[in-house]
Amino acid sequence: MKKVIHRADTRGYANHGWLKSHHTFSFANYYDPNRIHFGALRVLNDDAVKGGMGFGAHPHDNMEIVSIVLDGELAHSDNTGNKEVIRKNDVQIMSAGTGVVHSEFNASKTEEVSFLQIWVIPRERNVTPRYDQQTFDPAARENALQVVISPDKNANGLWLNQDAWFTLGKYEAGKTLDIAAKAPNIGTYLFLLSGELKVDGETLATRDAIGLSEYDKVSIEVIKPAEFLLIDVPMLN
């Protein structure tokens, strides 16, 4: 087994006043040659945007972009005609493909919105841009793993243009669970949203993360009530 640990306080950080953003991987003015990506997982930004503020129209291409709102409401608009509001328990996927221009603003004038923006390197380049979002029942991840994104277009959740899975879990203290690799070339990145876990002997606290590759199975022990995100992605050469 190979593993990499990213502690919360080692992430890049930018405070723009209206935006506070923690970067797990190199992004914008934060650059660490050892923190470029984990396999096909290229960006994991932990953002908080003040009321009435947001990201103006800007372009993307050839990237799978996932937004997961943790608190508040995020308003999305793009040049393909999509205008949506993403709320807590919603997950959004945007395949930028040949190119898309979009904006993201806090839908509230007063309350902060916090969300994860995650970029995954696509399997196929220059696909037709695509947008989708879905609301997921939080009860379905109580002491269970809830798959919200997979490569399967026919699954109940969302799908993206990569052999990648996004899974949410919320567990009580004292629980244990095993996770297994999807395939020999697939690694797992665990991002701890809150609580405390022990993974292969490593203790993780809120916003810590661990990346596992070249493994078959690993046990997770829940020390304090915990919510986490698992991202399974191909390990690129």
XYZ file of C-alpha atoms in Angstrom:
237
model
C 0.000 0.000 0.000
C 1.090 3.533 -0.791
C -0.345 6.411 1.167
C -0.033 10.167 1.321
C -1.375 12.313 4.158
C -2.437 15.912 3.692
C -3.084 17.686 6.978
C -5.622 20.497 7.043
C -3.046 23.087 8.085
C -0.682 22.219 5.218
C -3.138 23.271 2.507
C -2.683 26.404 0.485
C -4.819 29.320 1.667
C -6.084 32.479 0.039
C -8.139 35.172 1.750
C -9.653 37.594 -0.741
C -12.048 39.111 1.779
C -15.174 37.959 -0.047
C -13.632 34.507 -0.569
C -11.678 32.273 1.767
C -10.266 29.246 -0.026
C -8.150 26.307 1.093
C -6.356 24.436 -1.687
C -5.470 20.772 -1.153
C -3.574 20.760 -4.455
C -1.609 23.432 -6.320
C -4.005 26.116 -7.514
C -3.781 29.802 -8.479
C -0.969 31.355 -6.412
C -0.437 28.221 -4.310
C 2.163 25.898 -5.807
C 3.754 22.821 -4.274
C 5.481 20.408 -6.701
C 4.533 17.549 -4.384
C 0.885 18.565 -4.351
C -0.101 18.773 -8.026
C -2.688 15.985 -8.062
C -3.663 12.591 -6.695
C -4.115 10.458 -9.778
C -6.886 12.026 -11.870
C -7.944 14.214 -8.908
C -6.522 17.615 -9.847
C -8.211 20.198 -7.581
C -9.957 20.064 -4.206
C -10.828 23.577 -3.060
C -12.634 24.206 0.221
C -14.342 27.562 -0.348
C -16.411 29.996 1.703
C -18.020 32.960 -0.090
C -19.651 35.945 1.600
C -23.249 36.915 0.933
C -23.850 38.644 -2.388
C -20.383 37.761 -3.713
C -19.034 35.161 -6.096
C -17.022 34.197 -9.152
C -17.872 36.136 -12.307
C -18.096 34.498 -15.726
C -14.924 32.538 -16.505
C -14.033 29.701 -18.906
C -13.127 26.042 -18.421
C -12.363 23.241 -20.831
C -11.474 19.558 -20.670
C -12.116 19.128 -16.974
C -14.809 17.373 -14.934
C -15.902 19.896 -12.294
C -17.858 18.825 -9.209
C -19.405 21.191 -6.652
C -20.715 19.968 -3.302
C -22.454 22.574 -1.145
C -21.850 22.108 2.586
C -23.882 25.077 3.876
C -25.854 27.826 2.196
C -26.854 28.188 -1.450
C -24.754 28.615 -4.592
C -26.203 30.100 -7.779
C -24.809 28.701 -11.044
C -25.169 30.176 -14.519
C -23.440 29.179 -17.766
C -23.392 29.968 -21.465
C -25.265 26.778 -22.365
C -28.404 28.134 -20.694
C -28.234 26.483 -17.281
C -29.338 28.602 -14.318
C -29.555 26.617 -11.094
C -29.231 26.986 -7.334
C -27.183 24.333 -5.541
C -28.065 23.721 -1.896
C -26.844 21.542 0.953
C -27.159 17.848 0.019
C -26.960 18.795 -3.666
C -24.106 17.675 -5.905
C -23.345 19.342 -9.235
C -21.316 17.974 -12.136
C -20.153 20.008 -15.103
C -18.222 18.411 -17.949
C -16.398 21.377 -19.431
C -15.292 19.424 -22.510
C -14.801 21.644 -25.572
C -15.399 24.718 -23.438
C -17.917 26.367 -21.164
C -18.208 29.776 -19.510
C -19.903 29.859 -16.123
C -20.347 31.941 -12.983
C -20.940 30.980 -9.363
C -22.417 33.405 -6.851
C -23.697 33.152 -3.334
C -27.476 32.965 -3.769
C -27.927 34.817 -0.467
C -27.140 38.479 0.069
C -26.412 37.944 3.761
C -25.510 34.323 4.584
C -22.176 32.699 3.750
C -22.057 29.707 1.391
C -19.434 27.002 1.864
C -18.735 24.363 -0.742
C -16.150 22.047 -2.220
C -15.076 22.548 -5.805
C -13.317 19.500 -7.191
C -11.704 18.984 -10.592
C -11.108 15.561 -12.136
C -9.003 15.067 -15.269
C -11.353 13.552 -17.893
C -11.062 10.191 -19.590
C -12.012 11.654 -22.984
C -11.094 15.146 -24.154
C -13.190 17.590 -26.155
C -16.572 16.089 -25.304
C -19.752 18.137 -25.609
C -20.189 20.228 -22.439
C -22.766 18.786 -20.034
C -24.386 19.949 -16.794
C -26.312 18.003 -14.161
C -27.124 18.165 -10.475
C -29.007 16.019 -8.000
C -30.248 16.180 -4.420
C -29.218 13.267 -2.208
C -31.023 12.110 0.924
C -28.653 12.585 3.887
C -30.380 9.737 5.759
C -28.991 7.324 3.158
C -25.448 7.971 4.373
C -26.094 7.534 8.086
C -23.601 4.797 9.042
C -23.457 3.908 5.352
C -21.627 4.818 2.162
C -23.705 6.794 -0.341
C -22.360 6.831 -3.904
C -23.269 10.165 -5.488
C -21.123 10.055 -8.651
C -19.866 7.105 -10.680
C -18.793 6.347 -14.272
C -22.130 4.569 -14.859
C -24.649 6.617 -16.845
C -27.409 4.241 -15.713
C -26.713 4.461 -11.983
C -29.034 6.277 -9.568
C -26.551 9.071 -8.970
C -24.642 11.413 -11.244
C -21.967 10.302 -13.701
C -18.781 11.838 -15.024
C -16.354 11.351 -17.873
C -13.788 9.314 -15.939
C -13.499 5.988 -14.096
C -14.168 7.826 -10.834
C -16.549 7.515 -7.904
C -17.588 10.077 -5.268
C -19.004 8.633 -2.043
C -20.302 10.366 1.085
C -20.417 8.834 4.562
C -21.628 9.951 7.986
C -20.765 7.640 10.869
C -21.253 7.488 14.620
C -18.290 7.158 16.956
C -17.266 3.563 17.562
C -18.229 2.333 14.105
C -15.768 0.584 11.819
C -15.962 0.002 8.104
C -13.813 -1.464 5.358
C -13.222 0.137 1.991
C -11.798 -1.750 -0.968
C -10.037 -0.596 -4.101
C -12.312 -0.470 -7.151
C -9.532 -1.886 -9.354
C -5.735 -2.309 -9.190
C -5.106 1.050 -10.871
C -7.722 2.972 -8.846
C -6.675 4.938 -5.780
C -8.874 6.332 -3.005
C -8.680 9.844 -1.578
C -10.489 10.345 1.739
C -11.273 13.939 2.731
C -12.565 14.258 6.292
C -15.240 16.948 6.455
C -15.640 16.722 10.228
C -14.845 14.464 13.167
C -11.981 12.063 13.742
C -11.023 8.812 12.018
C -8.225 6.299 12.150
C -7.223 4.911 8.745
C -4.509 2.255 8.593
C -3.163 3.490 11.913
C -3.199 7.159 10.889
C -5.420 9.505 12.901
C -7.226 12.134 10.839
C -8.943 15.248 12.185
C -11.364 17.651 10.507
C -10.255 18.628 6.967
C -7.319 16.194 7.006
C -7.048 13.805 4.068
C -5.344 10.555 3.128
C -4.689 9.121 -0.317
C -4.371 5.353 -0.722
C -3.090 3.520 -3.774
C -1.850 0.040 -4.615
C -4.044 -1.422 -1.893
C -6.767 -4.058 -1.700
C -8.712 -3.179 1.441
C -8.338 -0.903 4.449
C -10.281 -0.497 7.696
C -11.585 2.811 8.986
C -12.251 3.333 12.687
C -14.538 6.206 13.660
C -13.098 7.876 16.785
C -15.482 10.868 16.864
C -18.705 11.309 14.858
C -17.475 11.869 11.326
C -18.553 12.962 7.878
C -16.244 12.315 4.948
C -15.929 12.220 1.181
C -14.263 9.357 -0.672
C -12.984 10.034 -4.197
C -11.858 6.990 -6.198
C -9.816 7.895 -9.283
C -7.362 6.270 -11.701
C -3.740 6.689 -10.684
C -2.139 8.392 -13.666
C 1.391 7.588 -14.788
